[in-house]
Coordinates of C-alpha atoms (C1' of nucleotides) and ligand atoms in Angstrom, one line a residue:
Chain M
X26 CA -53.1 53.3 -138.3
X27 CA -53.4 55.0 -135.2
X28 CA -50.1 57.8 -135.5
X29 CA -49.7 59.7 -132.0
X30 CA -50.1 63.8 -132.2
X31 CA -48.2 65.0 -129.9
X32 CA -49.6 68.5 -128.0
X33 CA -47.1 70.7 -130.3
X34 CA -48.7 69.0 -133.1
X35 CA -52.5 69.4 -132.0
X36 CA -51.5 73.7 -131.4
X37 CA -49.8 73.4 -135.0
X38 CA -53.0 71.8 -135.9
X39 CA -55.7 74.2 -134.6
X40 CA -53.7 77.3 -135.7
X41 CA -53.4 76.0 -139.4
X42 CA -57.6 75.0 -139.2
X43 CA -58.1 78.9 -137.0
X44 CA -56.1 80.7 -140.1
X45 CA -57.5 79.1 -142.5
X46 CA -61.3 80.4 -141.5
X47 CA -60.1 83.9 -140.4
X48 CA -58.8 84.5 -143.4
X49 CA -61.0 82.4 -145.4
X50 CA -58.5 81.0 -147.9
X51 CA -58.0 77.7 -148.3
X52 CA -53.9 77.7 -147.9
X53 CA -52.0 79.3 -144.8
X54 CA -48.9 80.8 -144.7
X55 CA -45.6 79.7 -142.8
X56 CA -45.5 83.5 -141.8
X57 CA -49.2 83.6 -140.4
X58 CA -48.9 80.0 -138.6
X59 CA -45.5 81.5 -137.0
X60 CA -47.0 84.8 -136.3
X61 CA -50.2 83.2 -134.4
X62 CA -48.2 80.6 -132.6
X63 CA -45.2 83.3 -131.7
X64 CA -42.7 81.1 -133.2
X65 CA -40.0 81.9 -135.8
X66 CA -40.8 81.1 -139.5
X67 CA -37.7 78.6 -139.6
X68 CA -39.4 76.2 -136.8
X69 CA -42.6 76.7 -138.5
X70 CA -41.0 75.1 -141.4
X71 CA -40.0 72.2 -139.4
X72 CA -43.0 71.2 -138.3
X73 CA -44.6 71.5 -141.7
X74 CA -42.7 68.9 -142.7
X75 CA -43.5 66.4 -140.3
X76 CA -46.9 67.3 -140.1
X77 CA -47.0 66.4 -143.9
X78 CA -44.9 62.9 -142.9
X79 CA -47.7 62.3 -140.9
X80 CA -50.4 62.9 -143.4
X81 CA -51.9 65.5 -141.2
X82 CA -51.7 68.3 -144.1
X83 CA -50.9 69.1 -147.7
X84 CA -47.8 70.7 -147.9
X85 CA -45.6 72.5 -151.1
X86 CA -43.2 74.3 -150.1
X87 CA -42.9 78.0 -150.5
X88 CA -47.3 77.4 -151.0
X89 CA -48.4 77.5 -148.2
X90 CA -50.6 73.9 -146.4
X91 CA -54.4 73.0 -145.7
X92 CA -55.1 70.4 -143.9
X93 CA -55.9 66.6 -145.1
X94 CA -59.5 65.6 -143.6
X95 CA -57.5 63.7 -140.7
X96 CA -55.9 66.8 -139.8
X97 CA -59.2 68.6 -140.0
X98 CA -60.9 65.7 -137.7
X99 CA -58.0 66.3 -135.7
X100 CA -58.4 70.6 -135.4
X101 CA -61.7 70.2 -134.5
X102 CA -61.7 67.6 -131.7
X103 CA -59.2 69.9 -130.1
X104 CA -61.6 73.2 -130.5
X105 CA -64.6 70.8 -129.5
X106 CA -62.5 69.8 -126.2
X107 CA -61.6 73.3 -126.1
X108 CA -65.2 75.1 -126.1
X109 CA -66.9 72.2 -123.9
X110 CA -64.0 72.9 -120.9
X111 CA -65.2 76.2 -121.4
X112 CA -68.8 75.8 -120.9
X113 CA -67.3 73.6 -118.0
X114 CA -65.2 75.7 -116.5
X115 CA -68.1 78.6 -116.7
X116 CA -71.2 77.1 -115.9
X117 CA -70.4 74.5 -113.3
X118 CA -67.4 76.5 -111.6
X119 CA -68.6 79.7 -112.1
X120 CA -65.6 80.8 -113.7
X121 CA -65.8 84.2 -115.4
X122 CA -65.7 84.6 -119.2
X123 CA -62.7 86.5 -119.4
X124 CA -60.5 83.8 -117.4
X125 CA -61.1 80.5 -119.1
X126 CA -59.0 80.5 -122.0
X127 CA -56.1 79.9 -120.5
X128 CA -56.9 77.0 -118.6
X129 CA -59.1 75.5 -121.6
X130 CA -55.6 75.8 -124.0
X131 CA -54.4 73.1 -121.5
X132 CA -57.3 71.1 -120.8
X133 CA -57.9 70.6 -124.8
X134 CA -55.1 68.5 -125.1
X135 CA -56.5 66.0 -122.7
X136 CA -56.9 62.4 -124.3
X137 CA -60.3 60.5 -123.3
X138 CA -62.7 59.9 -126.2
X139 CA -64.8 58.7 -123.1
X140 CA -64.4 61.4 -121.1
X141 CA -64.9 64.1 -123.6
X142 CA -68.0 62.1 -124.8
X143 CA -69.2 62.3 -121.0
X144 CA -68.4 66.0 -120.3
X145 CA -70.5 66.8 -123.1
X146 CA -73.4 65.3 -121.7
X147 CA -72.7 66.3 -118.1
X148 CA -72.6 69.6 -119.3
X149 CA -76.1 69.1 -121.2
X150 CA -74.8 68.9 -124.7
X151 CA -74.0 72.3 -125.3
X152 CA -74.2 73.7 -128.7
X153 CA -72.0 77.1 -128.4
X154 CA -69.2 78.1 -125.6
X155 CA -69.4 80.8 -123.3
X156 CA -67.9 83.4 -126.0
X157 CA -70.5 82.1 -128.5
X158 CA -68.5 80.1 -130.8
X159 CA -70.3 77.3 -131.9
X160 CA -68.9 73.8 -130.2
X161 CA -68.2 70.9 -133.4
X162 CA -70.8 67.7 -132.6
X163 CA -68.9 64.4 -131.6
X164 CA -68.7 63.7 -135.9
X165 CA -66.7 66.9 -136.4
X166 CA -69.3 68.8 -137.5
X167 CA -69.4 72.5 -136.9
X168 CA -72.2 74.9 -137.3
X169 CA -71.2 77.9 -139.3
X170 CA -72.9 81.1 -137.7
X171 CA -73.2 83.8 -140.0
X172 CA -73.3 86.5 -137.4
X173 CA -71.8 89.7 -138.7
X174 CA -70.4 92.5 -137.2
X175 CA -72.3 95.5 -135.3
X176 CA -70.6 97.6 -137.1
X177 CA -71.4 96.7 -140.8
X178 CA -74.9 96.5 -140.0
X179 CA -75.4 100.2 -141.5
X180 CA -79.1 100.1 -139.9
X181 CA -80.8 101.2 -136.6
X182 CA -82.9 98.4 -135.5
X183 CA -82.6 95.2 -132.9
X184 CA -80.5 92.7 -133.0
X185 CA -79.3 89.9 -130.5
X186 CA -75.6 89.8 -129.7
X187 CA -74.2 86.4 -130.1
X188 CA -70.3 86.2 -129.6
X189 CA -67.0 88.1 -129.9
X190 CA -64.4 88.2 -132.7
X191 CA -62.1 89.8 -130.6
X192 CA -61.4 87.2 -127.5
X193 CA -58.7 89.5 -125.1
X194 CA -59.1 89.6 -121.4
X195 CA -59.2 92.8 -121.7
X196 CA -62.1 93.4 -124.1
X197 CA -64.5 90.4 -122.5
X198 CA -63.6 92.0 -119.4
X199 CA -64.8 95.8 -121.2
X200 CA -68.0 94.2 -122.4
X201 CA -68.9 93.4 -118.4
X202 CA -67.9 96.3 -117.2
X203 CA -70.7 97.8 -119.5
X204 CA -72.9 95.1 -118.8
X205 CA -73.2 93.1 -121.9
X206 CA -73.6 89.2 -122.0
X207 CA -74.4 86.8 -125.1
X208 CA -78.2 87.0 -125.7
X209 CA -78.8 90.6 -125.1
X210 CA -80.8 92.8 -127.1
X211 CA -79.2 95.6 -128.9
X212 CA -80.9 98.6 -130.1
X213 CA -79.2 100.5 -132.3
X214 CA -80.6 104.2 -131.6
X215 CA -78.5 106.0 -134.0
X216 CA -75.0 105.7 -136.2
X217 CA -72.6 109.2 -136.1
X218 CA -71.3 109.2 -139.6
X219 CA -68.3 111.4 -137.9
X220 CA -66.5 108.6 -136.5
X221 CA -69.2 105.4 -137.1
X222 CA -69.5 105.3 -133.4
X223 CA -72.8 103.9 -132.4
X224 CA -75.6 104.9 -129.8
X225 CA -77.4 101.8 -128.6
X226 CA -79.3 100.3 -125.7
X227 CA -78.6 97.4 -124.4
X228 CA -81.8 95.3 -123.4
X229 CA -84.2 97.6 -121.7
X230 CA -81.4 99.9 -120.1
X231 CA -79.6 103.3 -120.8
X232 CA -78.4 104.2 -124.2
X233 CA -74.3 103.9 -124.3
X234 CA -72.0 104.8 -127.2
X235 CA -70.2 102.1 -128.9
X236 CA -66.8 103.2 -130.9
X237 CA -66.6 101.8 -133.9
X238 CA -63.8 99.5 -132.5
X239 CA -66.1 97.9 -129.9
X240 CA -68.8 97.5 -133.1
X241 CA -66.6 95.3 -134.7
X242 CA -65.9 93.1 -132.7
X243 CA -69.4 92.5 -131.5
X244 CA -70.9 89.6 -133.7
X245 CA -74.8 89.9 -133.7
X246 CA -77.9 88.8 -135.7
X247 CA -81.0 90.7 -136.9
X248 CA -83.6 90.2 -134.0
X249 CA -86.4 87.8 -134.8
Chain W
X26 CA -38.5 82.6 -106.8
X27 CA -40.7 80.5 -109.2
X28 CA -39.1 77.5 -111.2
X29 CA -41.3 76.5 -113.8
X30 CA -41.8 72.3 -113.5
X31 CA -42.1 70.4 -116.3
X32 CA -44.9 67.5 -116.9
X33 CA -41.8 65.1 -116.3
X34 CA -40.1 66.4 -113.0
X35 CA -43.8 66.3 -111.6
X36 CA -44.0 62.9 -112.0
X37 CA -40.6 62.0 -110.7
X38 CA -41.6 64.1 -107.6
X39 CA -44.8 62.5 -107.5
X40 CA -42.8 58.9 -107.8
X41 CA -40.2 59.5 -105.0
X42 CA -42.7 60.6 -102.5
X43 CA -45.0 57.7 -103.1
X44 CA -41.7 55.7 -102.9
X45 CA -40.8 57.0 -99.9
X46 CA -43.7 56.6 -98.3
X47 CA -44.5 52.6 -99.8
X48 CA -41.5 51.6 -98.5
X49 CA -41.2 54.1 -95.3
X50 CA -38.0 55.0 -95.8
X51 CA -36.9 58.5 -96.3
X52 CA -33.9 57.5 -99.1
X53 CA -35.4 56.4 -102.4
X54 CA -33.1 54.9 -104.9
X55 CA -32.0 55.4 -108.3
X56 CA -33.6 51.8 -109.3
X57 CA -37.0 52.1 -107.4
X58 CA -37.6 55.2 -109.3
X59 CA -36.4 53.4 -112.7
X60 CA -39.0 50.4 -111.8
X61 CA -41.7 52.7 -110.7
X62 CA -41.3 55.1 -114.2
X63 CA -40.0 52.3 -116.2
X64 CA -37.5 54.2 -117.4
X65 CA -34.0 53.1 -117.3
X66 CA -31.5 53.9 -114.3
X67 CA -29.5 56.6 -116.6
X68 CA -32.2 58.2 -117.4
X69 CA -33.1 58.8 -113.9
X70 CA -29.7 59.9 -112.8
X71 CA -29.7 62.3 -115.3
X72 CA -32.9 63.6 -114.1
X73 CA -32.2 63.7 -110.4
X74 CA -29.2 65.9 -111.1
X75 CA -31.7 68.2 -112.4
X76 CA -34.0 68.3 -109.5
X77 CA -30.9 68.9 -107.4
X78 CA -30.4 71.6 -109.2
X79 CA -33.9 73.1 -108.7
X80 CA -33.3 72.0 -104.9
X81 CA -36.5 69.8 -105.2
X82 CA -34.4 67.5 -104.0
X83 CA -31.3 66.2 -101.9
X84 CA -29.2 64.6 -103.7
X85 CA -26.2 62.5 -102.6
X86 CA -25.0 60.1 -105.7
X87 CA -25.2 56.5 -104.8
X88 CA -27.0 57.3 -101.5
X89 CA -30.5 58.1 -103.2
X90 CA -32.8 60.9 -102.4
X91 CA -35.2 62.4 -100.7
X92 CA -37.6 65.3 -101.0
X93 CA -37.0 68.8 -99.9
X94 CA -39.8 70.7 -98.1
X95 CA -40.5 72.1 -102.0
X96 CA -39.9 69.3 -103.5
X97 CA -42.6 67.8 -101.4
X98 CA -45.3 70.2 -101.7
X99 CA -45.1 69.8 -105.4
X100 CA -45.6 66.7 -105.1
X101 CA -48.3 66.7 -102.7
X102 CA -49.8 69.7 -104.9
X103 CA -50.1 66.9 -108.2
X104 CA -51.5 64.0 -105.7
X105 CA -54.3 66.3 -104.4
X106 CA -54.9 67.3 -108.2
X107 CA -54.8 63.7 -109.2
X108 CA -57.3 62.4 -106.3
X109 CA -59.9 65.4 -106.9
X110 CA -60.0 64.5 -110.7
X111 CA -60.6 61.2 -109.6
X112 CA -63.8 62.6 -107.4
X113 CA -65.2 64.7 -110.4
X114 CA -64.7 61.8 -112.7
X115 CA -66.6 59.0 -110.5
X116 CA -69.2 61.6 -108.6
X117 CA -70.0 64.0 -112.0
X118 CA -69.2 62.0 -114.9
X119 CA -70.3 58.5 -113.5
X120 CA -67.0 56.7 -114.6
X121 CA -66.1 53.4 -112.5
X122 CA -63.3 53.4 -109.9
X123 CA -61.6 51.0 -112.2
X124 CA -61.4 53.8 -115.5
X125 CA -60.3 57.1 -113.7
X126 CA -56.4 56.5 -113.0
X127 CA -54.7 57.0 -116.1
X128 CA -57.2 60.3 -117.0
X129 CA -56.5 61.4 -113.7
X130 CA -52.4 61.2 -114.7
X131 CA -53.5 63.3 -117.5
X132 CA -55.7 66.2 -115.3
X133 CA -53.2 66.3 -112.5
X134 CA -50.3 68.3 -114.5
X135 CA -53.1 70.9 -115.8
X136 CA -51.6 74.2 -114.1
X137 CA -54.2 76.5 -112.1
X138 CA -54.7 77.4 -108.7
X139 CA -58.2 78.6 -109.2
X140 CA -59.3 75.7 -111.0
X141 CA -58.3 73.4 -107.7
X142 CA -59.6 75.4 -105.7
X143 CA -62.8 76.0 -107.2
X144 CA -62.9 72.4 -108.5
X145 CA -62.8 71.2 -104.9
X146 CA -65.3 73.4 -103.7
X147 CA -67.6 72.2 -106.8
X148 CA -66.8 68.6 -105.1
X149 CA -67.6 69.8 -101.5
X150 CA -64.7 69.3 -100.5
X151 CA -64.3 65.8 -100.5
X152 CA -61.3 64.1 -98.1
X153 CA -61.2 60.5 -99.9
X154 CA -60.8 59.9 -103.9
X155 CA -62.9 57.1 -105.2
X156 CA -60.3 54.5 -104.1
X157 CA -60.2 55.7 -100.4
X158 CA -56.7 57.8 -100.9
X159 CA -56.9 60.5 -98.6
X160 CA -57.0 64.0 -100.3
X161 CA -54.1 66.8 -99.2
X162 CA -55.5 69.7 -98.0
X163 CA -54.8 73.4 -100.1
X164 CA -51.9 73.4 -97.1
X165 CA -50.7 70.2 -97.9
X166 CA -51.6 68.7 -94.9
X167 CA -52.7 65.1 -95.7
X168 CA -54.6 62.9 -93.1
X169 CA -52.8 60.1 -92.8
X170 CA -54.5 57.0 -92.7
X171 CA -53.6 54.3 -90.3
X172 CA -55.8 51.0 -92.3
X173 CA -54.5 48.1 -92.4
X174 CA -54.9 45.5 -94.7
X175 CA -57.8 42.6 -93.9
X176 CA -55.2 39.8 -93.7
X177 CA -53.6 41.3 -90.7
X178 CA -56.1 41.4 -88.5
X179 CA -55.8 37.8 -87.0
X180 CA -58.9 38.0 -85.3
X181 CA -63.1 37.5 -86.6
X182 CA -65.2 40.5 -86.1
X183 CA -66.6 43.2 -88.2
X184 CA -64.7 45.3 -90.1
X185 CA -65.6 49.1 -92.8
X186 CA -63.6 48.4 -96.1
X187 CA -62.0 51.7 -96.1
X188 CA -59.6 51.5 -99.0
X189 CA -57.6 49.3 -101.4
X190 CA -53.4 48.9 -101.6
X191 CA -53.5 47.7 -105.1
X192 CA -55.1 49.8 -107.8
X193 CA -54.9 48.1 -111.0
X194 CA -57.4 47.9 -113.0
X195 CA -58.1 44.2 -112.7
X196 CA -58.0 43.9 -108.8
X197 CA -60.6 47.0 -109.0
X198 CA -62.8 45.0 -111.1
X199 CA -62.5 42.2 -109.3
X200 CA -63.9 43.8 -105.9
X201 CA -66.8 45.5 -108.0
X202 CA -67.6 41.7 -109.3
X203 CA -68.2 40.4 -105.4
X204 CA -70.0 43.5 -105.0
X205 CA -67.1 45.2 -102.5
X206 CA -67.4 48.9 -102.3
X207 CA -65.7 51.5 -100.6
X208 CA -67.4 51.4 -96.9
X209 CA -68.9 48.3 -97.0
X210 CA -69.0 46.6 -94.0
X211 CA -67.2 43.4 -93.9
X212 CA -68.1 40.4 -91.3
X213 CA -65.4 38.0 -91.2
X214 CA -66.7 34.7 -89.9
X215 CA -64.0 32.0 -90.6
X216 CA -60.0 32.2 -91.1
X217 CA -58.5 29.2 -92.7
X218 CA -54.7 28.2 -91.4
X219 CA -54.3 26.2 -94.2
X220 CA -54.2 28.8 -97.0
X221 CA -55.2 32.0 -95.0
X222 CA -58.0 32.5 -97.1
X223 CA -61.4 34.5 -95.4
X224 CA -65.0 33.6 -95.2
X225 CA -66.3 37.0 -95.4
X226 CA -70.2 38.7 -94.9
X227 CA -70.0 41.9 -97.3
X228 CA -72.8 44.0 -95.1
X229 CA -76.0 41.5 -94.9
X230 CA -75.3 39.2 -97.9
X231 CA -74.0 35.9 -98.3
X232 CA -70.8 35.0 -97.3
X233 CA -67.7 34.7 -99.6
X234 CA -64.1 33.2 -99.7
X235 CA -61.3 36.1 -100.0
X236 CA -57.8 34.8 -101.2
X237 CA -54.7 36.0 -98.8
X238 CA -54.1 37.7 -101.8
X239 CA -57.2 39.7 -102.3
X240 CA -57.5 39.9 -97.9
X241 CA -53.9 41.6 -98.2
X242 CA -55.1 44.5 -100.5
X243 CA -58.2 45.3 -98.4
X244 CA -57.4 47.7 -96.1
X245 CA -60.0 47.8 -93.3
X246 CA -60.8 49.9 -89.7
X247 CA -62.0 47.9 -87.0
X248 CA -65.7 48.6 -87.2
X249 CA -67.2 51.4 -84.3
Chain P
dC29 C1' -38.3 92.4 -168.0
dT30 C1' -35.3 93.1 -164.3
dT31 C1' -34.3 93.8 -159.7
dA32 C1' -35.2 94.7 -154.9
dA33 C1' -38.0 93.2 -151.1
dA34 C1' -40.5 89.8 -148.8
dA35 C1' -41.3 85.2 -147.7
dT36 C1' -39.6 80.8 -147.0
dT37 C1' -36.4 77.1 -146.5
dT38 C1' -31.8 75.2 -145.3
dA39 C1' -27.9 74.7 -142.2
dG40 C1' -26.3 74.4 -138.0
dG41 C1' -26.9 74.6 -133.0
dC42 C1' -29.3 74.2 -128.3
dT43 C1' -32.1 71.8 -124.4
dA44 C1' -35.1 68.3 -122.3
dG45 C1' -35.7 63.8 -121.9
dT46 C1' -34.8 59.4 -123.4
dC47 C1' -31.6 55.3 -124.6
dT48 C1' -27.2 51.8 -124.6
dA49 C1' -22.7 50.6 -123.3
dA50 C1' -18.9 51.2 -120.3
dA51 C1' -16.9 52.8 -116.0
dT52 C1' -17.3 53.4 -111.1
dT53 C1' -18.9 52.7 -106.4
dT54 C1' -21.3 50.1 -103.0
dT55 C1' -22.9 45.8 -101.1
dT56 C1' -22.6 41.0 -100.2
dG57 C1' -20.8 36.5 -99.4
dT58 C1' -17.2 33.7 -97.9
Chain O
dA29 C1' -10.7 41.3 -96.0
dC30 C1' -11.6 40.7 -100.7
dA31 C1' -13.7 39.3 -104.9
dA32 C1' -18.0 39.0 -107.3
dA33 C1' -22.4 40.9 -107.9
dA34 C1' -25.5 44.7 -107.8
dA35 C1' -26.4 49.4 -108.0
dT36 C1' -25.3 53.7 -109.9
dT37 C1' -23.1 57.1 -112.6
dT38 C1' -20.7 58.6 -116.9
dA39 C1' -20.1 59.0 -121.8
dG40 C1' -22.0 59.3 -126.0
dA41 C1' -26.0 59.3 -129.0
dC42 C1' -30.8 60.2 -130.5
dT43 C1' -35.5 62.9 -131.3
dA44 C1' -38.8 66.8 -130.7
dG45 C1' -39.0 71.5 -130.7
dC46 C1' -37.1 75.5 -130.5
dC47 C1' -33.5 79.3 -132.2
dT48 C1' -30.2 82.4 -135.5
dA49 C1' -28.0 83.2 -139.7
dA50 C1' -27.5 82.3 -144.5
dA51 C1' -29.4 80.7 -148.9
dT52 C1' -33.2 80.3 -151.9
dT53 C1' -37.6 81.3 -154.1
dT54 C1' -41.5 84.1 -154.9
dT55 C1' -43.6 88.6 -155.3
dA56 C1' -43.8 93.3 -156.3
dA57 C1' -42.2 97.6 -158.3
dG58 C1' -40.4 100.2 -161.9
Ligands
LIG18 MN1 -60.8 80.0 -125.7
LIG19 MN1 -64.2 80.3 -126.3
LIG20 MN1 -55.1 57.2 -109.4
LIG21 MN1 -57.1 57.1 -106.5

DNA sequence: CTTAAAATTTAGGCTAGTCTAAATTTTTGT
DNA sequence: ACAAAAATTTAGACTAGCCTAAATTTTAAG
């Protein structure tokens, strides 16, 4: 009934379920999951097949493997843990958003139904972390948002920035330095063809230019 | 300069300065540690070769061990993490005294200096976990507590329940169930020769019977 | 359709942490 | 002081997770 998943497993888990929407395909890749998880192909391999024992995911080899639903409920407990330490970690000990990650990838593998149940509410039942990524309910539902990039928004107009797809250190840490935070207001001011940099204004502040790199990995909506 | 220790050698550190200091001796042997890990002697030779190694300990085979100056801030480091995980999860998430311990075994491997730090200061600081176990300071320094347990004291008079020498889960409960809390005041009024059993006033209530057994895992300061 | 390249799996080996059984050392009782 | 008992270590084995090198399968290119 009740197999044990050990905190390899749950990483093996979470990459499989992570690859699986980045790419959005339903089967992943022994060369992706080892790529993500900086481990060689060979031990990927390994763990494949005892994930399958386990029932956690459909494996063929040489295919690729999805996961089952119990490795799915199992993925997104660990991201749900995940993004609710983050909102922990940031709003009660005023962590910054460029430094939780690392302690949230340890945290997640902590194993309280109880306590993960009372964080939640502690925290106010938050619905999205502090990189804007939505945080699963307590059934393993997710909420897809269907932000898009800046970048392919090929308009001028406002829009409200709501998360990252890039999640460095180094980019979070880019975004403060030019003083942008989820829930701002972007106005796009103009687009250069040239080099599909963009000139915008950030709430209602000086305009700044936005490469094309830093556009992409800006998710936003249209601004009600 | 920095030896990375694993989840398991922190608990073996943890387990042979709580040893040491249950049984106030400096040497703890092979089979204490066994008992205490339940793990079998072999296994724990193997082990302590390996702390030896690290020099988180001193090692003489068949003599037992004892904690070097590293070995025992390690050690100290996980018990201070442990106790202030025990404060969040009692004062923030409302658990009981009785539910905490084994989460806390979980949170006190999770590997950040920030996070303590911050996570005490979140706390205020606090110098006793929920079960009155003094807290180690960011030095290490830990206030050592000179209570003694209820069925020592010989004499009637009043008395602060300041902590408890068993922790299980079903001694816990039982205190909660006669009301007992941490710094409650406790007004013993009879002591029976016969069985050295204790007719007890918690603060201004009625009076109740305490076993030997449940007097000797009281530990009590003389009331100021 | 055939073959070279890329992806994947298999084979064999390593370490940490566990075990059982056997050997060794220390302690204890007379 | 010495034998029996208790404590401890050694020897040998196992699993989870990792690796490299070699074999196999799939994909892509001509
Ligand atoms: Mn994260
Ligand atoms: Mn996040
Ligand atoms: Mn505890
Ligand atoms: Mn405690």
């Amino acid at each position: 009934m009740c197999v044990i998943i050990s905190l390899t497993e749950e990483n093996y888990l979470k990459a499989i379920y992570t690859l699986s929407h980045l790419f959005e395909e339903s089967e992943v890749s022994t060369n992706q999951i080892s790529d993500h998880l900086n481990n060689k192909a060979a031990t990927v391999t390994d763990m494949l097949k005892r994930l399958a024992e386990k029932k956690l995911i459909h494996y063929i080899p040489y295919q690729g493997v999805k996961l089952t639903e119990k490795g799915r409920q199992t993925a997104i407990k660990v991201i749900r843990k995940h993004r609710l330490w983050e909102v922990f970690l940031v709003d009660k000990l005023q962590f910054k958003w460029d430094e939780v990650h690392e302690i949230a990838e340890q945290l997640e593998h902590i194993n309280s139904d109880e306590l993960i149940q009372r964080l939640d509410k502690f925290l106010g039942k938050p619905k999205f972390d502090p990189h804007g990524d939505p945080i699963p309910d307590a059934n393993g539902q997710l909420n897809v948002v269907k932000a898009i990039p800046l970048n392919q928004h090929k308009i001028k107009g406002q829009f409200t920035f709501v998360g990252v797809c890039e999640h460095s250190k180094t980019f979070l840490q880019h975004l403060t330095s030019i003083g942008l935070k989820i829930g701002d207001v972007l106005k796009v001011e103009e687009i250069n063809e040239f080099d599909n940099s963009f000139k915008v204004k950030i709430n209602k502040n000086n305009s700044q230019f936005f490469s094309n790199k830093v556009a992409s990995n800006i998710l936003v909506e249209i601004k009600k």
